[in-house]
Amino acid sequence: MGKSCDIKKMFAPFAPETHKAMDRYTSFRVGGPADILVLPQTMEQVIALAKTAQKAGVPVTILGGGTNVLISDKGVRGLVMVLTRLRQGIEQTAPHMNTGGDSSDQICLTALAGERLGNICRHAADSGLAGLAWAAGIPGTIGGAVMMNAGAFGSDMSQIVMEIEVLDLTTLETTVLPGNRLPFSYRKLALENSIVLKVRLGLAKADPGTVRDEFYRNLKTKQSTQPVSQASAGCYFKNPPGFKPAGFLIEQAGIKNARCNGAMVSDLHANFIVNHGNACASDILNLAVQIRKSVYEKFGITLKEEVKTIGD
């Protein structure tokens, strides 16, 4: 009890909430309590929180928009930082020489990790900047999009990230990393034990009307083919390499509309599990097991989760 009180005192300057349910911080709308929850607004606060956590000996969990995660019903131990308030607008500049930019037609967009990806997409579309229209309708933050290497319509973040600034949670040092040296892979950036603080994207000048048309065309496609108005975490499974997309396999396995209490396979896109009512994390996990089993029995393919499960 004494140690717990001491830890709470250490985080007191950051106005933490304790034992806070995490359902409001994820797009699935499920999740048990975080021991300590803080929503930092500046990079300096993130760094100070990381230093305090290291001194207190508590683990650190980072959330962006909570759009590609499932938090367990038992919650998350230690410190949870939700970075949705870590933003200060979108800066538009010419590329720096050290990022490899050498084209007069190239423009950099810079934002802190908590800036909404949708805001950056619309800024690019309104400014006639090509290279990001594929992300129309993808929820979450730019930091989360980089960490997940978000993608759609044949493109992904790895193609446009010029550099990122990160905090190493072990050394507590910040570093600027060039995009062409980042270990991106399908729906992943292998950057362990680090927090993305700032992102710089490289986009190309283009005809504003053409960029806007592509943006709204992609947005309309996403809205008509995915359950964007329902509580979900986006595509639950990765598309298996060399096979049909996961959604096709799930549908052909005959379990579209399958349910586990309040969790349901979407009738619009079979690779979406939606919180159709009062689902809990265990309902979603149990339904995911059923989906994997059905696809394996039908096709001999083991689906791998794209959604990251966090917590006990």
Short mmCIF file of N, CA and C in Angstrom, two decimals, residues 231-290:
data_model
loop_
_atom_site.label_atom_id
_atom_site.label_comp_id
_atom_site.label_asym_id
_atom_site.label_seq_id
_atom_site.Cartn_x
_atom_site.Cartn_y
_atom_site.Cartn_z
N ALA A 231 -18.46 0.30 -33.84
CA ALA A 231 -17.30 0.17 -32.97
C ALA A 231 -16.48 -1.05 -33.38
N SER A 232 -15.31 -0.80 -33.92
CA SER A 232 -14.42 -1.88 -34.34
C SER A 232 -12.98 -1.38 -34.23
N ALA A 233 -12.04 -2.24 -34.57
CA ALA A 233 -10.63 -1.84 -34.59
C ALA A 233 -10.07 -1.90 -36.00
N GLY A 234 -10.95 -1.78 -37.00
CA GLY A 234 -10.50 -1.93 -38.37
C GLY A 234 -10.35 -3.40 -38.74
N CYS A 235 -9.57 -3.69 -39.77
CA CYS A 235 -9.36 -5.09 -40.16
C CYS A 235 -8.70 -5.84 -39.01
N TYR A 236 -9.31 -6.95 -38.62
CA TYR A 236 -8.82 -7.67 -37.45
C TYR A 236 -7.62 -8.55 -37.79
N PHE A 237 -7.63 -9.14 -38.97
CA PHE A 237 -6.55 -10.04 -39.37
C PHE A 237 -5.76 -9.47 -40.54
N LYS A 238 -4.50 -9.82 -40.58
CA LYS A 238 -3.66 -9.46 -41.73
C LYS A 238 -4.05 -10.31 -42.93
N ASN A 239 -3.89 -9.75 -44.13
CA ASN A 239 -4.10 -10.53 -45.33
C ASN A 239 -2.93 -11.51 -45.48
N PRO A 240 -3.20 -12.82 -45.56
CA PRO A 240 -2.10 -13.79 -45.67
C PRO A 240 -1.38 -13.65 -47.00
N PRO A 241 -0.06 -13.59 -47.01
CA PRO A 241 0.68 -13.41 -48.26
C PRO A 241 0.46 -14.58 -49.22
N GLY A 242 0.21 -14.24 -50.47
CA GLY A 242 0.04 -15.27 -51.48
C GLY A 242 -1.34 -15.86 -51.57
N PHE A 243 -2.28 -15.34 -50.77
CA PHE A 243 -3.64 -15.87 -50.79
C PHE A 243 -4.63 -14.73 -50.99
N LYS A 244 -5.89 -15.06 -51.04
CA LYS A 244 -6.94 -14.06 -51.11
C LYS A 244 -6.96 -13.26 -49.81
N PRO A 245 -7.56 -12.04 -49.83
CA PRO A 245 -7.64 -11.24 -48.60
C PRO A 245 -8.36 -11.98 -47.48
N ALA A 246 -8.03 -11.60 -46.26
CA ALA A 246 -8.60 -12.27 -45.09
C ALA A 246 -10.13 -12.19 -45.09
N GLY A 247 -10.67 -11.03 -45.49
CA GLY A 247 -12.12 -10.89 -45.51
C GLY A 247 -12.79 -11.90 -46.43
N PHE A 248 -12.20 -12.14 -47.59
CA PHE A 248 -12.72 -13.13 -48.54
C PHE A 248 -12.70 -14.53 -47.93
N LEU A 249 -11.57 -14.87 -47.30
CA LEU A 249 -11.43 -16.20 -46.69
C LEU A 249 -12.45 -16.41 -45.58
N ILE A 250 -12.66 -15.38 -44.77
CA ILE A 250 -13.62 -15.48 -43.65
C ILE A 250 -15.03 -15.66 -44.19
N GLU A 251 -15.36 -14.89 -45.21
CA GLU A 251 -16.71 -15.00 -45.78
C GLU A 251 -16.92 -16.37 -46.41
N GLN A 252 -15.91 -16.87 -47.14
CA GLN A 252 -16.03 -18.17 -47.78
C GLN A 252 -16.06 -19.31 -46.76
N ALA A 253 -15.51 -19.05 -45.57
CA ALA A 253 -15.56 -20.05 -44.50
C ALA A 253 -16.95 -20.15 -43.88
N GLY A 254 -17.85 -19.25 -44.28
CA GLY A 254 -19.24 -19.35 -43.87
C GLY A 254 -19.57 -18.78 -42.51
N ILE A 255 -18.73 -17.85 -42.03
CA ILE A 255 -19.01 -17.33 -40.69
C ILE A 255 -19.25 -15.82 -40.69
N LYS A 256 -19.58 -15.26 -41.83
CA LYS A 256 -20.00 -13.87 -41.83
C LYS A 256 -21.27 -13.75 -40.98
N ASN A 257 -21.31 -12.74 -40.13
CA ASN A 257 -22.42 -12.52 -39.19
C ASN A 257 -22.34 -13.41 -37.94
N ALA A 258 -21.27 -14.20 -37.81
CA ALA A 258 -21.14 -15.01 -36.58
C ALA A 258 -21.04 -14.09 -35.37
N ARG A 259 -21.52 -14.58 -34.23
CA ARG A 259 -21.56 -13.75 -33.02
C ARG A 259 -20.96 -14.49 -31.83
N CYS A 260 -20.48 -13.69 -30.90
CA CYS A 260 -20.15 -14.18 -29.55
C CYS A 260 -20.62 -13.10 -28.60
N ASN A 261 -21.80 -13.29 -28.05
CA ASN A 261 -22.45 -12.27 -27.23
C ASN A 261 -22.54 -10.96 -28.01
N GLY A 262 -21.91 -9.88 -27.52
CA GLY A 262 -22.04 -8.60 -28.21
C GLY A 262 -21.06 -8.38 -29.34
N ALA A 263 -20.20 -9.34 -29.61
CA ALA A 263 -19.23 -9.23 -30.71
C ALA A 263 -19.77 -9.95 -31.93
N MET A 264 -19.57 -9.35 -33.13
CA MET A 264 -20.13 -9.93 -34.34
C MET A 264 -19.19 -9.70 -35.52
N VAL A 265 -19.12 -10.68 -36.41
CA VAL A 265 -18.42 -10.49 -37.68
C VAL A 265 -19.30 -9.58 -38.54
N SER A 266 -18.74 -8.50 -39.04
CA SER A 266 -19.52 -7.52 -39.78
C SER A 266 -20.17 -8.13 -41.01
N ASP A 267 -21.42 -7.75 -41.26
CA ASP A 267 -22.10 -8.22 -42.48
C ASP A 267 -21.69 -7.39 -43.70
N LEU A 268 -20.91 -6.32 -43.48
CA LEU A 268 -20.46 -5.49 -44.59
C LEU A 268 -19.05 -5.88 -45.04
N HIS A 269 -18.20 -6.19 -44.10
CA HIS A 269 -16.82 -6.58 -44.39
C HIS A 269 -16.42 -7.63 -43.37
N ALA A 270 -16.18 -8.86 -43.83
CA ALA A 270 -16.01 -9.99 -42.93
C ALA A 270 -14.72 -9.93 -42.11
N ASN A 271 -13.77 -9.07 -42.47
CA ASN A 271 -12.54 -8.97 -41.68
C ASN A 271 -12.67 -7.92 -40.58
N PHE A 272 -13.88 -7.47 -40.33
CA PHE A 272 -14.15 -6.54 -39.23
C PHE A 272 -14.96 -7.27 -38.17
N ILE A 273 -14.46 -7.26 -36.94
CA ILE A 273 -15.26 -7.67 -35.80
C ILE A 273 -15.81 -6.39 -35.18
N VAL A 274 -17.12 -6.32 -34.98
CA VAL A 274 -17.72 -5.11 -34.45
C VAL A 274 -18.33 -5.39 -33.08
N ASN A 275 -18.26 -4.38 -32.25
CA ASN A 275 -18.94 -4.41 -30.95
C ASN A 275 -20.39 -4.04 -31.22
N HIS A 276 -21.22 -5.07 -31.34
CA HIS A 276 -22.60 -4.87 -31.78
C HIS A 276 -23.52 -4.48 -30.64
N GLY A 277 -23.02 -4.57 -29.43
CA GLY A 277 -23.84 -4.24 -28.26
C GLY A 277 -22.95 -3.97 -27.08
N ASN A 278 -23.09 -4.80 -26.08
CA ASN A 278 -22.27 -4.65 -24.88
C ASN A 278 -21.18 -5.71 -24.85
N ALA A 279 -20.40 -5.78 -25.90
CA ALA A 279 -19.33 -6.77 -25.96
C ALA A 279 -18.24 -6.42 -24.96
N CYS A 280 -17.53 -7.43 -24.51
CA CYS A 280 -16.32 -7.23 -23.73
C CYS A 280 -15.16 -7.80 -24.53
N ALA A 281 -13.95 -7.55 -24.06
CA ALA A 281 -12.78 -7.99 -24.81
C ALA A 281 -12.77 -9.50 -24.99
N SER A 282 -13.20 -10.25 -23.97
CA SER A 282 -13.19 -11.71 -24.08
C SER A 282 -14.14 -12.20 -25.16
N ASP A 283 -15.26 -11.51 -25.38
CA ASP A 283 -16.17 -11.87 -26.47
C ASP A 283 -15.46 -11.74 -27.82
N ILE A 284 -14.74 -10.63 -27.98
CA ILE A 284 -14.03 -10.38 -29.24
C ILE A 284 -12.93 -11.41 -29.46
N LEU A 285 -12.18 -11.71 -28.40
CA LEU A 285 -11.11 -12.70 -28.51
C LEU A 285 -11.67 -14.09 -28.82
N ASN A 286 -12.77 -14.45 -28.19
CA ASN A 286 -13.38 -15.77 -28.44
C ASN A 286 -13.90 -15.86 -29.87
N LEU A 287 -14.46 -14.76 -30.38
CA LEU A 287 -14.94 -14.76 -31.76
C LEU A 287 -13.76 -14.86 -32.72
N ALA A 288 -12.66 -14.19 -32.40
CA ALA A 288 -11.47 -14.27 -33.25
C ALA A 288 -10.94 -15.70 -33.32
N VAL A 289 -10.99 -16.43 -32.20
CA VAL A 289 -10.58 -17.83 -32.19
C VAL A 289 -11.47 -18.66 -33.11
N GLN A 290 -12.77 -18.39 -33.06
CA GLN A 290 -13.72 -19.10 -33.92
C GLN A 290 -13.43 -18.81 -35.39
#
